[in-house]
Amino acid sequence: MNNRPIKFRGKDKKPRIRTKGAYNGIVKIGKYLYVYIPSHPQAMHGKRYVALHRLVKEWAMGCPIPERFIVHHVDGDTLNNHPDNLQCLSVVEHNILTARNRKKDAKGKFK
C-alpha cells in the first residue's frame, strides 16, 4: 500500500490516475477519483475507497461531512477537486439543483 500523502500540484496539473489494480493511491472508478483508506468511516466500494472530493471538502471544512450530505462539483467537472469547486449539500438541495440544470427535450420531458 502506498502511504505517501496526496499532493495537490496546482489547478492545471492532473494527478496520476490508475484505472487498474487494487490498493493504489488514487484510482478512477466511474467518473470520480477515489483514495484507498479502508479505515475511513465513509469508505465505499467494498469498504476500502473514499471519494477524493469528499476528503478535500472535509479538509477544507475542518470536520467530517455529515451522513446523508453530498459533495457537489459546482462546475460539473468531476475531476476538478479544488476546494472552491466543491459544495456540501443535503440530498434534497442537491436534487433541486440538479433538476434545475437538467435538459428537456422538445416535449418538455427530461432527457
Tab-separated table of C-alpha atoms in Angstrom:
chain	number	residue	atom	x	y	z
A	1	MET	CA	0.000	0.000	0.000
A	2	ASN	CA	1.210	3.486	-0.838
A	3	ASN	CA	1.419	5.577	2.340
A	4	ARG	CA	2.553	8.833	0.734
A	5	PRO	CA	0.180	11.792	1.213
A	6	ILE	CA	-1.765	13.160	-1.742
A	7	LYS	CA	-0.101	16.201	-3.268
A	8	PHE	CA	-2.191	18.850	-4.982
A	9	ARG	CA	0.021	20.118	-7.794
A	10	GLY	CA	-1.977	23.147	-8.924
A	11	LYS	CA	-5.147	23.856	-10.839
A	12	ASP	CA	-3.857	22.969	-14.324
A	13	LYS	CA	-1.952	19.801	-13.421
A	14	LYS	CA	-3.767	16.486	-13.095
A	15	PRO	CA	-2.844	13.791	-10.551
A	16	ARG	CA	-1.505	10.468	-11.726
A	17	ILE	CA	-4.570	8.268	-12.117
A	18	ARG	CA	-4.519	4.500	-12.208
A	19	THR	CA	-7.513	2.653	-13.561
A	20	LYS	CA	-6.430	-0.912	-12.806
A	21	GLY	CA	-5.163	-2.730	-9.747
A	22	ALA	CA	-6.215	-2.643	-6.126
A	23	TYR	CA	-4.664	-0.741	-3.246
A	24	ASN	CA	-3.253	2.106	-5.335
A	25	GLY	CA	-3.014	5.643	-4.013
A	26	ILE	CA	-5.592	7.211	-6.355
A	27	VAL	CA	-7.872	5.226	-8.666
A	28	LYS	CA	-10.627	6.276	-11.044
A	29	ILE	CA	-13.892	4.426	-10.506
A	30	GLY	CA	-16.604	5.580	-12.886
A	31	LYS	CA	-16.229	9.333	-13.277
A	32	TYR	CA	-14.770	10.050	-9.810
A	33	LEU	CA	-11.349	9.708	-8.187
A	34	TYR	CA	-11.030	7.538	-5.082
A	35	VAL	CA	-8.308	7.093	-2.466
A	36	TYR	CA	-7.583	3.809	-0.688
A	37	ILE	CA	-8.328	4.467	3.018
A	38	PRO	CA	-10.035	1.371	4.488
A	39	SER	CA	-10.243	2.902	7.984
A	40	HIS	CA	-12.226	5.986	6.885
A	41	PRO	CA	-15.841	5.951	8.181
A	42	GLN	CA	-17.282	6.779	4.743
A	43	ALA	CA	-15.168	4.312	2.731
A	44	MET	CA	-17.068	2.826	-0.222
A	45	HIS	CA	-16.589	0.148	-2.882
A	46	GLY	CA	-16.025	-2.818	-0.624
A	47	LYS	CA	-15.247	-0.618	2.411
A	48	ARG	CA	-11.868	0.446	1.044
A	49	TYR	CA	-12.091	3.637	-1.003
A	50	VAL	CA	-13.125	7.218	-0.205
A	51	ALA	CA	-14.041	9.746	-2.898
A	52	LEU	CA	-11.251	12.292	-3.252
A	53	HIS	CA	-13.684	15.212	-3.436
A	54	ARG	CA	-15.131	14.224	-0.039
A	55	LEU	CA	-11.639	14.173	1.507
A	56	VAL	CA	-10.820	17.586	0.040
A	57	LYS	CA	-14.081	19.082	1.347
A	58	GLU	CA	-13.538	17.559	4.802
A	59	TRP	CA	-10.056	19.060	4.871
A	60	ALA	CA	-11.371	22.475	3.752
A	61	MET	CA	-14.219	22.465	6.317
A	62	GLY	CA	-12.019	21.127	9.109
A	63	CYS	CA	-14.570	18.494	10.154
A	64	PRO	CA	-16.191	15.315	8.755
A	65	ILE	CA	-19.052	15.613	6.273
A	66	PRO	CA	-22.319	14.616	7.955
A	67	GLU	CA	-24.022	11.461	6.752
A	68	ARG	CA	-26.630	11.956	4.024
A	69	PHE	CA	-24.812	15.011	2.645
A	70	ILE	CA	-23.459	15.182	-0.884
A	71	VAL	CA	-20.356	16.987	-2.109
A	72	HIS	CA	-21.342	18.708	-5.360
A	73	HIS	CA	-18.917	19.808	-8.101
A	74	VAL	CA	-20.021	23.380	-8.921
A	75	ASP	CA	-18.574	23.433	-12.466
A	76	GLY	CA	-19.730	19.886	-13.258
A	77	ASP	CA	-16.173	18.589	-13.815
A	78	THR	CA	-15.858	15.565	-11.513
A	79	LEU	CA	-12.055	15.600	-11.794
A	80	ASN	CA	-11.792	19.221	-10.595
A	81	ASN	CA	-11.468	18.672	-6.847
A	82	HIS	CA	-10.321	22.179	-5.926
A	83	PRO	CA	-11.938	23.282	-2.622
A	84	ASP	CA	-13.520	26.320	-4.320
A	85	ASN	CA	-15.312	23.990	-6.762
A	86	LEU	CA	-16.877	21.787	-4.057
A	87	GLN	CA	-20.148	22.467	-2.268
A	88	CYS	CA	-21.631	20.429	0.599
A	89	LEU	CA	-25.398	19.975	0.105
A	90	SER	CA	-28.177	17.927	1.641
A	91	VAL	CA	-29.743	15.297	-0.606
A	92	VAL	CA	-32.849	17.484	-1.111
A	93	GLU	CA	-30.778	20.571	-2.009
A	94	HIS	CA	-28.681	18.536	-4.448
A	95	ASN	CA	-31.774	17.050	-6.136
A	96	ILE	CA	-33.311	20.516	-6.593
A	97	LEU	CA	-30.062	21.897	-8.014
A	98	THR	CA	-29.509	19.041	-10.454
A	99	ALA	CA	-33.162	19.061	-11.583
A	100	ARG	CA	-32.829	22.756	-12.467
A	101	ASN	CA	-29.774	22.019	-14.598
A	102	ARG	CA	-31.191	19.005	-16.464
A	103	LYS	CA	-32.039	19.452	-20.127
A	104	LYS	CA	-35.521	18.850	-21.500
A	105	ASP	CA	-36.490	17.580	-24.932
A	106	ALA	CA	-38.987	19.252	-27.298
A	107	LYS	CA	-41.949	17.729	-25.396
A	108	GLY	CA	-40.732	19.112	-22.049
A	109	LYS	CA	-39.551	15.758	-20.681
A	110	PHE	CA	-36.155	15.282	-19.069
A	111	LYS	CA	-33.577	13.621	-21.281
